[in-house]
Short mmCIF file of C-alpha atoms in Angstrom, two decimals:
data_model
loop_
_atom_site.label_atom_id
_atom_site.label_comp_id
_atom_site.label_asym_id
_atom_site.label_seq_id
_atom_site.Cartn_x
_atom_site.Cartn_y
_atom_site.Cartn_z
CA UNK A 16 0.00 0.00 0.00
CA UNK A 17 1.61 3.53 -0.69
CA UNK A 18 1.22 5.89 2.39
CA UNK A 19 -0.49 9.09 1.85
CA UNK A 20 1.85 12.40 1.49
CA UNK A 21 1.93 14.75 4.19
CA UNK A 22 1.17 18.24 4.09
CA UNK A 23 2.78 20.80 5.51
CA UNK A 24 -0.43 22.70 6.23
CA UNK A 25 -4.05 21.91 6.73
CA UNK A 26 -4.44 25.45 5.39
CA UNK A 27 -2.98 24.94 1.76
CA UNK A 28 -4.18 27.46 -0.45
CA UNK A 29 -6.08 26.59 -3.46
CA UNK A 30 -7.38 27.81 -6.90
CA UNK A 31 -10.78 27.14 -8.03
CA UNK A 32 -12.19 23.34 -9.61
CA UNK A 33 -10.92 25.26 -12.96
CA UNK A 34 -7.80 25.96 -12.00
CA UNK A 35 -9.06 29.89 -11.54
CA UNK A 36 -7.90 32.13 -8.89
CA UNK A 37 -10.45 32.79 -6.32
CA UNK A 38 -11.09 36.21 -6.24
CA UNK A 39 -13.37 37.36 -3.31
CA UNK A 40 -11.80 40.53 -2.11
CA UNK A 41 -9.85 39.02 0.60
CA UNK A 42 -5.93 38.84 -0.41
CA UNK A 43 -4.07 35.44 -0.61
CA UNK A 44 -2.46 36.11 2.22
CA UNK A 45 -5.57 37.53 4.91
CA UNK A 46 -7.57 34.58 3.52
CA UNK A 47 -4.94 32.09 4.76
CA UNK A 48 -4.67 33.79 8.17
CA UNK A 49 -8.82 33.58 8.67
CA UNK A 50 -8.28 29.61 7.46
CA UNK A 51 -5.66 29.08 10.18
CA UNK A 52 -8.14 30.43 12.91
CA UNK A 53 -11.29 28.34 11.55
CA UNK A 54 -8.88 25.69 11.76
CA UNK A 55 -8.15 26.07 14.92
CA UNK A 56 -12.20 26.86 15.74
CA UNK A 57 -13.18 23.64 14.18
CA UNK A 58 -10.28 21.35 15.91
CA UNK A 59 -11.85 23.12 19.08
CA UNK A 60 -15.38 22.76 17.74
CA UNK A 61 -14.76 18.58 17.00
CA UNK A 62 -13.03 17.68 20.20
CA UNK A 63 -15.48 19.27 22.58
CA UNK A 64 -18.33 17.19 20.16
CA UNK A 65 -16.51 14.00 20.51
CA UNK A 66 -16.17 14.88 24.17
CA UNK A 67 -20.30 15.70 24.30
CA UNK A 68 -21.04 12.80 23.09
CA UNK A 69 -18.63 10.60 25.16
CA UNK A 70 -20.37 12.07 27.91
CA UNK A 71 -23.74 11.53 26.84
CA UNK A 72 -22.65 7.89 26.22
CA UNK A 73 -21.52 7.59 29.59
CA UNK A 74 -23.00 9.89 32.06
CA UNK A 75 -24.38 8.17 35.24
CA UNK A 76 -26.39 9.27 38.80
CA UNK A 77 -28.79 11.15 39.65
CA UNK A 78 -28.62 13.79 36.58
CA UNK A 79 -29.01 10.74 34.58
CA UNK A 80 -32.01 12.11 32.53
CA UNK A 81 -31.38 15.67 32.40
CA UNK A 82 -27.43 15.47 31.31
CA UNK A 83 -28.34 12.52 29.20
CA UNK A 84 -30.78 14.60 26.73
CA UNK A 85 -28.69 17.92 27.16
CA UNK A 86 -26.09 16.77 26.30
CA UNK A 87 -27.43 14.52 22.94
CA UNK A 88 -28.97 18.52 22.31
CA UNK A 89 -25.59 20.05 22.25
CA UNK A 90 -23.88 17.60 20.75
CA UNK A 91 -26.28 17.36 18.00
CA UNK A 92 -26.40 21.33 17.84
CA UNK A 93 -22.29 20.48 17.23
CA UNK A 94 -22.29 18.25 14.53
CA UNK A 95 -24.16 20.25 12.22
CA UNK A 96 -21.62 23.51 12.89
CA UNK A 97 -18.68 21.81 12.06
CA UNK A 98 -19.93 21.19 8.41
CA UNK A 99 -20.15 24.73 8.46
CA UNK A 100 -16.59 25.56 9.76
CA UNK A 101 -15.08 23.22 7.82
CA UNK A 102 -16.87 24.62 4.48
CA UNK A 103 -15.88 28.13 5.32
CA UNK A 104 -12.48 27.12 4.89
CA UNK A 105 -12.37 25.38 1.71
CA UNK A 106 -14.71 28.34 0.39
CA UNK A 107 -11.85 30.73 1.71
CA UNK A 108 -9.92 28.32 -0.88
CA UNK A 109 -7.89 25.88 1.46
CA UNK A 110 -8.48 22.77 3.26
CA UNK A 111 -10.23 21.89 6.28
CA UNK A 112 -8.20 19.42 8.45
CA UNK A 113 -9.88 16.44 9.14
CA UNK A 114 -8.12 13.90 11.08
CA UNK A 115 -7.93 13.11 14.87
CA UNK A 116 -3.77 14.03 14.16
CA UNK A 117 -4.94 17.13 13.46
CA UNK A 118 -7.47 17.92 15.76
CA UNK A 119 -5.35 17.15 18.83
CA UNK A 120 -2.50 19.22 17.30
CA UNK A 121 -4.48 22.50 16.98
CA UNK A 122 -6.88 22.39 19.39
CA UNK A 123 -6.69 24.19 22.49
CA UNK A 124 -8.68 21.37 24.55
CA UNK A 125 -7.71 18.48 26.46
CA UNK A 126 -9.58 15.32 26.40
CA UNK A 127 -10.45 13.38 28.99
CA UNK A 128 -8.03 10.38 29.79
CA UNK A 129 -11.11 8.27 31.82
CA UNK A 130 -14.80 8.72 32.26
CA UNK A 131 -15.14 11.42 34.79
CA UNK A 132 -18.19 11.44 36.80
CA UNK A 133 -21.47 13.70 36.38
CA UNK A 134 -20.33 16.87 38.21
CA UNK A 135 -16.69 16.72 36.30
CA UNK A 136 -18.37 16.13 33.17
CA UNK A 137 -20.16 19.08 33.49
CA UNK A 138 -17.34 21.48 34.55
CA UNK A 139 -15.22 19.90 31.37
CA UNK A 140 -18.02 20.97 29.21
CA UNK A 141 -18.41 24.33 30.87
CA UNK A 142 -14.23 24.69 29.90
CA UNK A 143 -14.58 23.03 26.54
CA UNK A 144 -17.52 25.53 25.61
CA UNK A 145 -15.50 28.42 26.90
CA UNK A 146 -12.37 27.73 24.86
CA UNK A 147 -14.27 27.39 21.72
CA UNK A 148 -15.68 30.35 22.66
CA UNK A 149 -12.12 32.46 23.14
CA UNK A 150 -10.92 30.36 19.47
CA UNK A 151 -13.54 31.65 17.84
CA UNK A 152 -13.32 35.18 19.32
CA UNK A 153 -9.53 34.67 18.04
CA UNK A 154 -10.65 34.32 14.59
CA UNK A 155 -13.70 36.49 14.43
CA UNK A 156 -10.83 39.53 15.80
CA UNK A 157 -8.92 38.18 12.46
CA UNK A 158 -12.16 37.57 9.77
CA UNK A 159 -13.68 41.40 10.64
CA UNK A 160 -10.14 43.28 10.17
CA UNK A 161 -9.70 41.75 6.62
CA UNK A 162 -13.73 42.63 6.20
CA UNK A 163 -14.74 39.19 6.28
CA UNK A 164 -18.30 39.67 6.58
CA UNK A 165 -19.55 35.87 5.93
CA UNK A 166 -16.67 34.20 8.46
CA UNK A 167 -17.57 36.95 11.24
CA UNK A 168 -21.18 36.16 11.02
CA UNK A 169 -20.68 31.97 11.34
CA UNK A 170 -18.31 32.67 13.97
CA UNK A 171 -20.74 35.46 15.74
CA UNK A 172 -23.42 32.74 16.02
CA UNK A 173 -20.85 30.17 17.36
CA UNK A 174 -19.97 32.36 20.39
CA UNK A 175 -23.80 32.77 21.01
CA UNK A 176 -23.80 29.15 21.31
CA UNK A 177 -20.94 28.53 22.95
CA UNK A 178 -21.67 30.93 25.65
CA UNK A 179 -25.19 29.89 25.98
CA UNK A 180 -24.04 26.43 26.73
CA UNK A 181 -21.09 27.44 29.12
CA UNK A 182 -24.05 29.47 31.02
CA UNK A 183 -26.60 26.73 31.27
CA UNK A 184 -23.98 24.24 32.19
CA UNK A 185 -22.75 26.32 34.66
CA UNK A 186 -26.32 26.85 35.94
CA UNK A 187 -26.18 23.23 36.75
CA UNK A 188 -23.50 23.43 39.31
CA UNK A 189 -24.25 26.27 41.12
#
């Protein structure tokens, strides 16, 4: 079997199906540095899914009910955002990364190394929806200098979510 290449970045830059230039008003260069951050958003973005739904898998006690279906919520809610990351980037005219390699090298979250119980579980989501929240603050600084407008906005309504979610999680433990 031959092995795959390796890239040097998940953020390659790319011309068009037709081999044109893409030519959106954003230079080569600012559209690389907003595909960097998204990629950074969406390894965020993946690992606290696959970390929701690990949970949701495994949660146990007296929560049992509650965390069970709030967490299948925000882990659904998850899944279909990270179609929309990951298309932002290859719109911006690179790719997406898409490997668990990848994931765990650019994003900012730690997984879990056993399954912790209810109360943990909840303050590792509460941290896991706060850092996705600072990554995508990150790139939505980036996306609205270079004028941006469409990679603000997707990143605007992931900070609503993500900050919703830290609150109501949150809520739980007080």
């Amino acid at each position: 079997m031959a092995k795959a290449s390796k890239k040097t970045s998940t953020t390659q830059a790319q011309t068009s199906p037709s081999g044109l230039p893409i030519n959106i008003g954003i230079s080569d260069k600012d559209r690389a540095a907003v595909a960097t951050e998204l990629a950074h958003t969406l390894a965020d973005s993946y690992t606290l899914y696959l970390m929701t739904h690990n949970f949701h898998w495994n949660v146990t006690g007296p929560m049992f009910s509650t965390l069970h279906q709030l967490f299948m919520t925000q882990y659904t809610e998850a899944w279909q955002a990270l179609d929309a990351i990951a298309e932002r980037i290859r719109a911006l005219g690179h790719y997406a990364p898409g490997t668990y390699a990848e994931y765990a090298r650019l994003s900012s979250i730690a997984e879990p190394t056993s399954v912790p119980n209810a109360q943990d579980m909840i303050q590792m989501l509460v941290s896991g929806n706060e850092a996705v929240a600072k990554t995508a603050r990150k790139a939505f600084k980036i996306a609205d200098a270079v004028n941006d407008q469409p990679t603000a906005d997707l990143l605007t309504q992931r900070l609503d979510v993500h900050e919703k979610n830290a609150w109501m999680l949150r809520s739980l433990l007080a």
